[in-house]
Each structure stands twice: as structure tokens, then as C-alpha cells.
Coordinates of C-alpha atoms in Angstrom, one line a residue:
X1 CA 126.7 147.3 204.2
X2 CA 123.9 149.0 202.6
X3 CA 122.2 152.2 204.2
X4 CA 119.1 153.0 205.3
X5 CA 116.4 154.9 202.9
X6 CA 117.5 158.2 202.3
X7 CA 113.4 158.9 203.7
X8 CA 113.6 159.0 207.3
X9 CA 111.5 157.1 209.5
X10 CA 108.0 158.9 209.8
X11 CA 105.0 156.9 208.4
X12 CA 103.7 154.5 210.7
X13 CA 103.4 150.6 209.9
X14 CA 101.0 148.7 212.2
X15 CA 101.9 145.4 210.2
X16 CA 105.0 143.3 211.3
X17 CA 108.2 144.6 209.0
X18 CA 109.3 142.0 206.8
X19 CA 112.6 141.0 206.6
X20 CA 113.4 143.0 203.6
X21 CA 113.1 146.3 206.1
X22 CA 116.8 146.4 205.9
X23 CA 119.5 145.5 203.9
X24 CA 121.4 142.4 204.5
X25 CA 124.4 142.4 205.5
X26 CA 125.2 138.6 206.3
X27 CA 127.8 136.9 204.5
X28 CA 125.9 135.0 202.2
X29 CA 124.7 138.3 200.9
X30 CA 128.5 139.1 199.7
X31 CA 129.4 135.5 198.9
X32 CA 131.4 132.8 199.9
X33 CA 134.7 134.1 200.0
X34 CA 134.7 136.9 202.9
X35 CA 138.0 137.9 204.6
X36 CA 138.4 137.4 208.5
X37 CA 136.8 140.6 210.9
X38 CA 139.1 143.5 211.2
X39 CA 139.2 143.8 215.2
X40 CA 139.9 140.6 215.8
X41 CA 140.9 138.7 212.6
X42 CA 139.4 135.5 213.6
X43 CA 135.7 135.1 212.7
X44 CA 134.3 135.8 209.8
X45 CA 132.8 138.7 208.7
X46 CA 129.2 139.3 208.9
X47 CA 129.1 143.2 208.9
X48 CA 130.1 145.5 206.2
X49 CA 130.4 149.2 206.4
X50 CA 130.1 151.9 203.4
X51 CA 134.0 153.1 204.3
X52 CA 135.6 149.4 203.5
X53 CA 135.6 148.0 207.6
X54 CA 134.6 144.5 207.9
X55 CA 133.7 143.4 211.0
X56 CA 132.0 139.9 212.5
X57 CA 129.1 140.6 214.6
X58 CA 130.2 140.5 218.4
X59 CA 133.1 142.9 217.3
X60 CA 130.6 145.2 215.5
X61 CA 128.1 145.8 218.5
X62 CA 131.6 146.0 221.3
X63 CA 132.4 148.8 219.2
X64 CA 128.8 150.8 219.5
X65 CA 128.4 150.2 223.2
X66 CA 132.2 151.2 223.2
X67 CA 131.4 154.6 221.3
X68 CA 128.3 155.2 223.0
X69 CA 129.9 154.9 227.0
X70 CA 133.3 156.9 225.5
X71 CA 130.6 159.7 224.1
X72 CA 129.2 159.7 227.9
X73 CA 132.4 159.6 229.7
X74 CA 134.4 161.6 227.9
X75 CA 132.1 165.0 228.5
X76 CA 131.7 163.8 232.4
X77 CA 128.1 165.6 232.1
X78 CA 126.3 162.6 233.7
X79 CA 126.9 161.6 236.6
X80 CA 125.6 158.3 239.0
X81 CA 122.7 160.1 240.4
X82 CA 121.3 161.5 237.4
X83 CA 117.6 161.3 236.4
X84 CA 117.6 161.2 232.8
X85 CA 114.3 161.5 230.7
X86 CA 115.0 159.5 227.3
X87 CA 113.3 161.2 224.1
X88 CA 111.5 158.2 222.4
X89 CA 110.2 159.4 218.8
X90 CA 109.5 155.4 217.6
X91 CA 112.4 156.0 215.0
X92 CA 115.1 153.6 214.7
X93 CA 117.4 155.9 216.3
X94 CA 115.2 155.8 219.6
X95 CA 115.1 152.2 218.9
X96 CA 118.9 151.8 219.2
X97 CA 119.4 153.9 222.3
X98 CA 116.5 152.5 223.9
X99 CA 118.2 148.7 223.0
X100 CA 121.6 150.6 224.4
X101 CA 120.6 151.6 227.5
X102 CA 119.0 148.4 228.5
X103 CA 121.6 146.3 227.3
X104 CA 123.6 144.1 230.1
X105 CA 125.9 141.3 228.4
X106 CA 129.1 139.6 229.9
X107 CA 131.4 142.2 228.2
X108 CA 133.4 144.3 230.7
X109 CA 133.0 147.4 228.6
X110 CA 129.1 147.0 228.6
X111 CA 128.3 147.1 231.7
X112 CA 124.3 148.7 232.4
X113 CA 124.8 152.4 233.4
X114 CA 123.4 153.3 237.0
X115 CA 121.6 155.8 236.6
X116 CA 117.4 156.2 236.5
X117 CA 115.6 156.3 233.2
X118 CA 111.8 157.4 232.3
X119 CA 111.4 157.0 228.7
X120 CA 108.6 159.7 227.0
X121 CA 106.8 160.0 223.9
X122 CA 105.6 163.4 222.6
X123 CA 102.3 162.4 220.3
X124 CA 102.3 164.7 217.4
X125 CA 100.0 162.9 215.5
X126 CA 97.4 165.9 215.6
X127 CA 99.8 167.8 213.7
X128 CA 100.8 165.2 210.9
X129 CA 97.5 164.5 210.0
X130 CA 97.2 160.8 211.9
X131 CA 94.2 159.2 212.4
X132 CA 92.6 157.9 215.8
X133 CA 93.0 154.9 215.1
X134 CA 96.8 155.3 214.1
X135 CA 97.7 157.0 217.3
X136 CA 96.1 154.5 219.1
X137 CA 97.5 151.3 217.6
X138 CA 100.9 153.7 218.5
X139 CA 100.3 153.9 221.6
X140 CA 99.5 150.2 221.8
X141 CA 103.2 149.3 220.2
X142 CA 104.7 152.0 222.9
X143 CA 103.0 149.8 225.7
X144 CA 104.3 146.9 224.5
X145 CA 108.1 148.1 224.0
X146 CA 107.3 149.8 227.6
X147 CA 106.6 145.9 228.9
X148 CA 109.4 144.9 227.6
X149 CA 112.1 147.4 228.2
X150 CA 110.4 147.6 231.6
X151 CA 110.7 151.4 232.0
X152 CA 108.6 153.9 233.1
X153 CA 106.9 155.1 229.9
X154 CA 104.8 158.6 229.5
X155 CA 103.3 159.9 226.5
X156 CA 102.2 163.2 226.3
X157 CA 99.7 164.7 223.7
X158 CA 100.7 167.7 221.4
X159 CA 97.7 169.4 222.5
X160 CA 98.8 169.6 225.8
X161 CA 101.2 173.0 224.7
X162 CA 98.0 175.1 223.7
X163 CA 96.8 174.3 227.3
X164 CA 97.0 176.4 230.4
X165 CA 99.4 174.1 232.0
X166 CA 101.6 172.2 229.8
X167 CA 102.4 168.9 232.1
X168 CA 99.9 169.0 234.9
X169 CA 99.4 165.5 234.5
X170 CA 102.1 162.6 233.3
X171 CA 100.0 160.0 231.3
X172 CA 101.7 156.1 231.4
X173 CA 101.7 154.8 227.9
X174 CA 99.4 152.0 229.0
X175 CA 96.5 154.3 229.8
X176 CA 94.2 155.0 227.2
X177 CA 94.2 158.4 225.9
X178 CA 92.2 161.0 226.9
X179 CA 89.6 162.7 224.7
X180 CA 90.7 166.3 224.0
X181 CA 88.7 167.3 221.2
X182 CA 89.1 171.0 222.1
X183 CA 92.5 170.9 222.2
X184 CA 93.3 168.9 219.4
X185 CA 90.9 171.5 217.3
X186 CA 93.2 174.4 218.4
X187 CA 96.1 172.2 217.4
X188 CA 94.7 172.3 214.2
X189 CA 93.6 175.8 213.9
X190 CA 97.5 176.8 215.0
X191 CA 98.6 174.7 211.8
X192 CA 96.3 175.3 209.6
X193 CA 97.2 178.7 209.6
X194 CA 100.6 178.9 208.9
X195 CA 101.9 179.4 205.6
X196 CA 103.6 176.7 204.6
X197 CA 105.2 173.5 205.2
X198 CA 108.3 175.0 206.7
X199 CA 107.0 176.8 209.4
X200 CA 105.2 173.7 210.4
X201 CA 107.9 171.8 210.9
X202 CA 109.4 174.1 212.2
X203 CA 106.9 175.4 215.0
X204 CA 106.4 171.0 215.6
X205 CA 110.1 170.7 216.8
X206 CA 109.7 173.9 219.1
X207 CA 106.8 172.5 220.5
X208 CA 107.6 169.0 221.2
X209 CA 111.4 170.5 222.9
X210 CA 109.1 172.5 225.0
X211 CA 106.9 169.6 226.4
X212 CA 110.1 167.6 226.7
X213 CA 111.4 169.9 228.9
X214 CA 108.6 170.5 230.9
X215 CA 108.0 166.8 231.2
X216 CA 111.1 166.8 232.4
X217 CA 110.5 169.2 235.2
X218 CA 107.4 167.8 236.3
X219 CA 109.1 163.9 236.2
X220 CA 112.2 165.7 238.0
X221 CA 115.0 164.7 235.4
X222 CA 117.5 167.0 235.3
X223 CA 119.1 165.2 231.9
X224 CA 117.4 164.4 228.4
X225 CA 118.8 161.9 226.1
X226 CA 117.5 162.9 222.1
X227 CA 118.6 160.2 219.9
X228 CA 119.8 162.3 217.1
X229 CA 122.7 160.2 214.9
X230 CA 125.5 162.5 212.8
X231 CA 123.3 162.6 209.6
X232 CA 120.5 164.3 212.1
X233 CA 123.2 166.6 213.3
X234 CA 124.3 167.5 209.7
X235 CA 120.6 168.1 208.5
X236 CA 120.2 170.6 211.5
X237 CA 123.5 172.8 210.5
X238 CA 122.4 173.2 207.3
X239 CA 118.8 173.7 208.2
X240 CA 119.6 176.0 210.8
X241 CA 120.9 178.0 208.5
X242 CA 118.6 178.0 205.9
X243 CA 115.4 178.5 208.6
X244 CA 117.4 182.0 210.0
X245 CA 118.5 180.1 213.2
X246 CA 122.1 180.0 212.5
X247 CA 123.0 181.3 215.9
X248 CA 121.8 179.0 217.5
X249 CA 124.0 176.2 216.0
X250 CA 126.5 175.8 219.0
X251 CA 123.5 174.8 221.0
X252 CA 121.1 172.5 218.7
X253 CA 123.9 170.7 217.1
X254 CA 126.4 170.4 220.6
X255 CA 126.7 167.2 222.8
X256 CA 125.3 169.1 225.7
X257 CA 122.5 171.9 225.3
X258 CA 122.7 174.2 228.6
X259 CA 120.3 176.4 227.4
X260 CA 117.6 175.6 230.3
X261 CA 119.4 176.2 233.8
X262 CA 117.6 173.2 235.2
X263 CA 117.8 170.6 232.2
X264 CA 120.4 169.6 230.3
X265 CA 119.8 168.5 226.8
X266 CA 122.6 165.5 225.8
X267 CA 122.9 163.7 222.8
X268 CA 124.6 160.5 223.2
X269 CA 124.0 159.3 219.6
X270 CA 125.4 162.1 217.6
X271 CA 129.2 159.7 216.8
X272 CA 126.7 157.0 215.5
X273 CA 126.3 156.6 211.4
X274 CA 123.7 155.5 209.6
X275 CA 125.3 152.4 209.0
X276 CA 126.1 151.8 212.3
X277 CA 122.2 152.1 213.6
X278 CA 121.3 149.4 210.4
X279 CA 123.8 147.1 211.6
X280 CA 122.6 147.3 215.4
X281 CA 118.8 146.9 214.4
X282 CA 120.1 143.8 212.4
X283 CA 122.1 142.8 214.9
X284 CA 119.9 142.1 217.3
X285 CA 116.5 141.9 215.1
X286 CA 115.2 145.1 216.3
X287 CA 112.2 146.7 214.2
X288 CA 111.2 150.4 214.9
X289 CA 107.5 151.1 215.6
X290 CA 107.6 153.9 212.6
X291 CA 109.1 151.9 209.1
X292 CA 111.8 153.9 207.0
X293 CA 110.6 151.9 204.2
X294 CA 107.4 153.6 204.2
X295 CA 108.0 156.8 203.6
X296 CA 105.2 159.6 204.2
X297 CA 106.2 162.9 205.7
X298 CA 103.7 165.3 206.8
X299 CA 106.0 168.3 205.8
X300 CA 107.4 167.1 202.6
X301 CA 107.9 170.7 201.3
X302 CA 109.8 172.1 204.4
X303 CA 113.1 173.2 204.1
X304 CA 114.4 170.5 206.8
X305 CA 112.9 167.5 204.7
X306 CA 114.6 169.0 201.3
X307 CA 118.0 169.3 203.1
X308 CA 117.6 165.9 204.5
X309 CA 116.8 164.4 201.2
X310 CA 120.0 166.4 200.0
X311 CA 122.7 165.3 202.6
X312 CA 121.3 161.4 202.1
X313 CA 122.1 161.5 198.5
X314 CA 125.5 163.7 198.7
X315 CA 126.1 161.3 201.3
X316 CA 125.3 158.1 199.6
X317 CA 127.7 159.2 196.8
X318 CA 130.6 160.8 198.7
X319 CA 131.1 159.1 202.5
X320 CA 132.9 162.0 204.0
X321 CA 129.8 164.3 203.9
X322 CA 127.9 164.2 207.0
X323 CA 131.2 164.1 209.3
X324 CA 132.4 167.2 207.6
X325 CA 129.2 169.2 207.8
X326 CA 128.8 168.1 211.9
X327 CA 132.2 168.0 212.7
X328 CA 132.5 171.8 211.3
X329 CA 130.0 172.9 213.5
X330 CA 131.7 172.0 216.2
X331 CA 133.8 174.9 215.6
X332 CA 131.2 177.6 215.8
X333 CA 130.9 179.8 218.9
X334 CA 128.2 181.8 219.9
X335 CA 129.3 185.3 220.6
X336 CA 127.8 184.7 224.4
X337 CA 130.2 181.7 224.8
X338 CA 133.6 183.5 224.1
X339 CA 132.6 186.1 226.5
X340 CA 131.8 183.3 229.2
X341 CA 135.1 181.9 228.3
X342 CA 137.2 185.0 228.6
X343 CA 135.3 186.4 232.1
X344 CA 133.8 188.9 230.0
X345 CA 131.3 191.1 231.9
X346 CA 127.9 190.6 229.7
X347 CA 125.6 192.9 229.5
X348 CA 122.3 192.5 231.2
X349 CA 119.7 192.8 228.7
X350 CA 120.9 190.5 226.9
X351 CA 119.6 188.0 229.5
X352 CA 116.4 189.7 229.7
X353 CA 116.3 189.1 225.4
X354 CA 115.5 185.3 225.9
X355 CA 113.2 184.2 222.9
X356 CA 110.2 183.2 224.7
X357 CA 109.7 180.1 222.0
X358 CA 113.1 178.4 221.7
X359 CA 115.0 180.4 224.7
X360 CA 117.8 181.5 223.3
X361 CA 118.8 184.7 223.6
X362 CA 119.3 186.7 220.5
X363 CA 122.5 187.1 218.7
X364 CA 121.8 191.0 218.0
X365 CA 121.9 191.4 221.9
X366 CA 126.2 191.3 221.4
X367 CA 126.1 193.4 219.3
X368 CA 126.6 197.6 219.5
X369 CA 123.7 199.8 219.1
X370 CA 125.7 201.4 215.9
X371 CA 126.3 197.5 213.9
X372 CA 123.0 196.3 213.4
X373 CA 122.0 192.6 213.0
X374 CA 121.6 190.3 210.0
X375 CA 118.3 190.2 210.8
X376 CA 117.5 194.2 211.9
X377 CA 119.1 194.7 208.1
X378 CA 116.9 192.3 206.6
X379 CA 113.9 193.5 208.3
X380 CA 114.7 197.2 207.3
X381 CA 115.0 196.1 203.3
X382 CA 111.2 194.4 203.7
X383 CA 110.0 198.0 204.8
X384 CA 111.4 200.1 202.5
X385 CA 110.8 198.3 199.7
X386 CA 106.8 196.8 201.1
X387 CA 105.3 200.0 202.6
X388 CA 103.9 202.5 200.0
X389 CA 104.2 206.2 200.5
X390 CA 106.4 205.8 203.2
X391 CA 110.0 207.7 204.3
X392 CA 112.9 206.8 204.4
X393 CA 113.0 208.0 208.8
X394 CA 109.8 206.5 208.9
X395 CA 110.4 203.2 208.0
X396 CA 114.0 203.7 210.5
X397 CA 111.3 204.4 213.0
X398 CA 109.4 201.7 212.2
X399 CA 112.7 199.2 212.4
X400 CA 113.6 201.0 216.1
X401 CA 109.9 200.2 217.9
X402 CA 111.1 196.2 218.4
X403 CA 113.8 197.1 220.5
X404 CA 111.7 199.5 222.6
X405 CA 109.4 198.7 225.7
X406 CA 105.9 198.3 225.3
X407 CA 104.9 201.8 226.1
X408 CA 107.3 203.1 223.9
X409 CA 106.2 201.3 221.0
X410 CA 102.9 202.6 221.5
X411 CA 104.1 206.1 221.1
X412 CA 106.0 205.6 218.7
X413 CA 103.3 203.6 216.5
X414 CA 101.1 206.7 217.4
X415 CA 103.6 209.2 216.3
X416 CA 103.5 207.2 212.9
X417 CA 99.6 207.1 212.5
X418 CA 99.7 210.9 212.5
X419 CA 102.7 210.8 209.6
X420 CA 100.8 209.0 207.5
X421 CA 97.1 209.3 205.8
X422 CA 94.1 207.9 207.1
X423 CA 93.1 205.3 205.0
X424 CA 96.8 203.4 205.9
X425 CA 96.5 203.3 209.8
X426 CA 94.7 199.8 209.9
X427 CA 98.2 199.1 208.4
X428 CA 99.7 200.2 211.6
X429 CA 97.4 198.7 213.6
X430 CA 98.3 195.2 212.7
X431 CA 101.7 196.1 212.8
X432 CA 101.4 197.2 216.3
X433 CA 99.7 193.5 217.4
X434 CA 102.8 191.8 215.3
X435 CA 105.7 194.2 216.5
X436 CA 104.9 193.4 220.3
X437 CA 105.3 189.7 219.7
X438 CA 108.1 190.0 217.3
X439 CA 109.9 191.7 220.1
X440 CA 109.8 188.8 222.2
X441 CA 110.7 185.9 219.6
X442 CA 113.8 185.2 218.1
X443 CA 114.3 185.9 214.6
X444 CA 114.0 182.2 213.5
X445 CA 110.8 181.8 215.6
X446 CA 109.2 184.9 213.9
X447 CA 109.8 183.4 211.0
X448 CA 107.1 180.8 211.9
X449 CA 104.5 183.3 212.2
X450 CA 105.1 185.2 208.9
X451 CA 102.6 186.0 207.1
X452 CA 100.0 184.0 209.1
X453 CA 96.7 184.8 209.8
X454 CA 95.4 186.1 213.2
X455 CA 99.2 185.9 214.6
X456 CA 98.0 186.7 217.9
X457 CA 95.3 184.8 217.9
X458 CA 96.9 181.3 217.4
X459 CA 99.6 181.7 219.3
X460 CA 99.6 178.6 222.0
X461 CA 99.0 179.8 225.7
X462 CA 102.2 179.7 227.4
X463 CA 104.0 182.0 224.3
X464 CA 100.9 184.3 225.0
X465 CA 101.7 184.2 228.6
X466 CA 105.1 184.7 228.5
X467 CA 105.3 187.8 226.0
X468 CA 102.4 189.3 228.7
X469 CA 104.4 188.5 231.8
X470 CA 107.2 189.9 230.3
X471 CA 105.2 193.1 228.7
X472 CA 104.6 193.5 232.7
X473 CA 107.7 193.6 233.9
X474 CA 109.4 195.7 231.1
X475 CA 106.3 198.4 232.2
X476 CA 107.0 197.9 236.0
X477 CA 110.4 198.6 235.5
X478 CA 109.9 201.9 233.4
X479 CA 108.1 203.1 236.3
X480 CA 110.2 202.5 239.0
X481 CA 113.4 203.7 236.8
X482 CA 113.1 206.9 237.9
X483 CA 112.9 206.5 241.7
X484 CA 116.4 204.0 241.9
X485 CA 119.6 205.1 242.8

């Protein structure tokens, strides 16, 4: 069975697909003579996978539901009177676990899962550079999917994040959307002014995770299905990495994502190939509301699209690459983790070190005060080798004020002001506004703001209320230090 496009599915496609979307993989696309289906040995085949399996079609889709309840079951982290929130992106792979869940056939091992679904879609259009008139005739595909799935289905505009309150209101997808020119110009502003491609994409998947979530909250699911297959799950490790988020692989690349005490990330899809999703979407005629034959990315420079494009094509040539990669990272551990697992007492700043972007806490918080970080290193190079005129105890200074307290780092930019001449201390200035929020974000989430213009100005609301919140607290507690036993 041929794959799908090594593009992934991102340009819209208001026309009906064609039925050259997909690949066959019918028998009269392999000829005449086709051996008997593997499972059972008594049809013929009609499906045929990249690693030699040939199956006929009722075989084919009893094994995906099969793999798709085991993948539930087997981490027993949903449970009968869950109220799960279902991540719909108009992909193929929200297709197929849309299709999944609403499945009920005669087969024992199919049975429909009891449990209560609402169905959301995050619209990022703003930010990939969609028309009106695109989003709308979106919108208009979600309602009709909505009608016939007959679930509950929200969709919630990217320009809600730069808002006061993120998920005040929950929009049905049948209601027409709501003009928010402001909004949708400060969306702009915030991405227009990044650098480049990569930060982007990568502020675009903080930002939709965050109005997931508090969709979530406000719809009161405690659970969140995200479609994302193995090859998804592969691109993140490596992407991860490459972005400076590499710490946080055991929790953007695990079945279950407890980073949120009251909402539980789960990704029921993440066993599922890319052949398997083409066979299902064959299967059953399915056509996603975004075609992967059309291929237009918004972020085609970002390090996640170039390491997608790579993995496809090692992938294509050698079939053992995407489990390898995903499987691997399964084996990683965050430093936190082994201390949960052993009863270790951890520390309690490390708690209070919660990026306010992605919220997770820093990997630099296990460590001691004498081994610094990947990242404290890295940041220590860029000064000594950026800032002119500059000392060598300066610059350790300089490196010390983000793990300070607010008032502290205003003393301590002060004392550095005087050190230096005149003519540098608008330097210091803007390295005051950026070392405050840098204190607060992760290192992978300052790498978003690099080099951007006006960082503190175009910083959505809630990041600006959470860094002053907990600017507050930090100061409160310096004062009351000294009067607590």
C-alpha cells in the first residue's frame, strides 16, 4: 500500500477530493493474482502494507479498532465517567479518530466506548495567513462533519489567547464567527514580529495546547484526545531536540501528558502508521477537510516542517525509521520522574520554576547550584563573546540575575550600569525588560522571543499576567522571609 504525501495535511481544499487523493490499494491495482488475507486466509486481499502484510478489508479495520481500544485499556487512564475533549485539527488523523470513536459495528471487539465526547477546533487561520472566506467555508465543512458525527462541536478563534480571558465563551461550530478585528490584528502584530519561521511554529503549537486546555476547563473535560500518529511522534523527538526542548520529551511524546493537574493529555493514535490511517480513510471513503495532496505550509522554513520532510523520506526508503525514533523515546526520563519514582523528596522551587508558556518546569531546577545547565552554559558563551568591553565577572553576573527575584535583579542590573560607561546602559536597560521574562519561560519558549522586537510588548495577555502574578508573589515572599520561623 502506497503512503501518504510526505507534505502533511495543511492547505485547505474547499472542492470535493477526487478519487486520486489516495493511493489505491484495491486488488485490481496489484493485479489479478493476489494471495488470500493474512488474519484469516480466506478472502482476498484488498489491503497492502509497506512491511509485506496483506490483509482483506474487514480484517484490516478489526485490527485498528483492535489497536486503538488495547492503546486505551492497556494504560487504564480513562475510565467510564470521563469527559474527554477530542482535538479536531481537519487532518486526516482527526479524521480517523473522529471515524474511531463513532464507530458501532456488530464486531465484539468494537463495541462504542461509554464515555462523553465534545469535539473542538482551535482556528489558526489568523496565523497561517488564511483568508475570510477560507475560514469560513472551514467552518462550514466542521458544521457539517459536526451534523453528522452528531457531537458537540466548538471552535475557538486563535485570537482568543491575546485576550483577557481566554475561554469566556464556547462558540458551536454552527454559529457564525464573530468579528474580532482587534484581536486578529494583535495576532498578527505577535507574528509578524518574530524572527523567523521556527519560532512561529513554534509559539502556534503553544498557543493552540493552551486554548485546548482551557477549553477544556471551561467545557469540564478532564481528558484530551490529540490525534498524533507515530510519524507525528517521531517528528516531535527530533524537533524537540532541535528547538532546545529536549526535556520535555517524556511529556510531549508520552501516551499520557500529566503536566496540568486537572487535564490529562492522551494520545490514542500514537501505535497507528501512516499506512494504517490511508487504509482506514480508504476504507471507509473518508476525505479530510484539509487535502495532503495540496501541500502549502505556512512555516515551510521551521525546523519542525524540515524534520518532517526528513523522517517522511528516511522513512519511505527504510520502514523501521519512525518506530525506532518513537519507540526510543519512550526510554527517556525526566530527571523529576525518577525522583517521583524513587520517593525522592524534591525540592520546592522547582515547583515554583513552572514555565509560564508550556508549564513545564525547567530541567536546570534538578540540578546543583555548582553543575550549571545546558542552557545557563549556552547562555554564558552568547555574553562573553556578544557584549563589548565587558568582564569576564560581569558577564557571570549578568548570567546569575535570571535566577534571582525581581528585586534582586534590579540591583544587580544597577550594580552593572555603574561598571560600565554611559553610552552602553540603554544596553542594560533592554536587558533588564528581557531578563525578567526570560526568568519565567523555559529555555525552549525563550527561544521564541529571540531576537524579537518589543518582547514585552507582544507578549499575549495571560504570559504577561502570569510573569506579573508571579513577580508579586516572589516580592511578597522576600518580605515576609524575614519574619517566619
Amino acid at each position: 500500500m502506497c503512503t501518504l504525501n510526505l507534505s502533511e495535511y495543511d492547505t485547505f481544499e474547499i472542492e470535493k477530493i477526487t478519487t486520486t487523493s489516495f493511493p489505491a490499494t484495491t486488488i485490481e491495482a496489484h493485479g489479478a493474482s493476489v494471495p488470500f488475507c493474512k488474519k484469516c486466509g480466506n478472502q482476498e486481499t484488498q489491503v497492502f502494507l509497506k512491511n509485506g502484510n496483506k490483509y482483506c478489508k474487514r480484517c484490516f479495520l478489526i485490527i485498528l479498532r483492535h489497536k486503538f481500544r488495547a492503546t486505551l485499556s492497556k494504560s487504564k487512564s480513562v475510565h467510564t465517567n470521563d469527559s474527554i475533549l477530542v482535538a479536531h485539527s481537519g487532518k486526516a488523523n482527526s479524521t480517523l479518530l473522529l471515524h474511531l470513536i463513532t464507530t458501532d459495528t456488530n464486531e465484539s471487539i468494537s463495541k462504542k466506548p461509554q464515555f462523553s465526547f465534545k469535539v473542538l477546533y482551535v482556528d489558526d487561520g489568523i496565523a497561517k495567513g488564511r483568508s475570510i472566506k477560507e475560514r469560513e467555508s472551514i467552518q462550514s465543512a466542521l458544521a457539517k462533519e459536526a451534523e453528522n458525527l452528531q457531537f458537540s462541536t466548538y471552535i475557538l478563534p486563535l485570537s482568543n489567547c491575546v485576550t483577557d480571558s481566554i475561554c469566556e465563551e464556547m462558540q458551536l461550530v454552527n454559529v457564525p464567527l464573530m468579528n474580532t478585528t482587534s484581536e486578529n490584528t494583535t495576532v498578527q502584530e505577535i507574528f509578524d514580529n518574530l524572527e523567523n519561521d521556527t519560532a512561529k511554529d513554534e509559539l502556534l503549537q503553544q498557543l493552540r495546547l493552551k486554548l485546548l486546555v482551557s477549553a477544556a476547563r471551561k467545557l469540564n473535560c478532564n481528558k484530551i484526545f490529540i490525534a498524533d500518529a507515530s510519524v507525528d511522534l517521531a517528528v516531535k523527538v527530533l524537533g524537540n531536540v532541535s528547538t532546545g526542548r529536549g526535556s520535555q520529551l517524556p511529556f510531549n511524546v508520552a501516551f499520557s501528558d500529566r503536566r496540568y493537574e486537572d487535564v490529562t493529555l492522551l494520545r490514542p493514535l500514537r501505535d497507528f502508521t501512516r499506512d494504517d490511517i490511508t487504509g482506514y480513510l480508504e476504507c471507509y471513503n473518508l476525505h479530510p477537510i484539509f487535502n495532503c495532496d495540496k501541500y502549502n505550509s505556512s512555516f515551510p522554513a521551521s525546523i519542525r516542517n524540515v524534520t518532517k520532510n526528513f523522517v517522511y523520506k528516511l522513512d519511505s526508503e527504510f520502514h523501521s525509521t519512525v518506530p525506532t525514533i518513537y519507540r526510543t523515546s519512550e526510554k527517556l526520563a525526566t530527571k523529576r520522574m525518577e525522583c517521583e519514582n524513587n520517593n525522592t523528596k524534591i525540592d520546592d522551587n522547582v515547583d515554583n520554576n513552572i514555565c509560564v508558556l508550556c508549564e513545564l518546569t525547567s530541567n536546570s531546577s534538578y540540578l546543583s547550584k555548582e553543575q550549571p545547565s545546558v542552557a545557563q552554559a549556552k547562555l554564558f558563551s552568547k555574553l562573553v563573546s556578544t557584549v563589548a568591553d565587558t568582564s569576564l565577572n560581569m558577564a557571570t553576573n549578568s548570567l546569575n540575575i535570571h535566577e534571582l527575584s525581581s528585586n534582586e535583579q534590579i540591583k544587580s542590573t544597577n550594580a552593572l550600569k555603574k561598571e560600565k560607561h554611559q553610552c552602553q546602559s540603554d544596553i542594560h536597560k533592554s536587558f533588564l525588560k528581557q531578563s525578567i521574562i526570560e526568568k519565567y519561560l523555559c529555555y525552549g519558549c525563550r527561544l521564541i522571543f529571540l531576537n524579537s522586537k518589543q518582547v514585552d510588548s507582544i507578549l499575549p495577555n495571560f504570559i504577561s499576567n502570569a510573569i506579573q502574578k508571579k513577580s508579586q508573589i516572589a516580592h511578597l515572599e522576600k518580605e515576609i522571609s524575614n519574619f517566619l520561623l
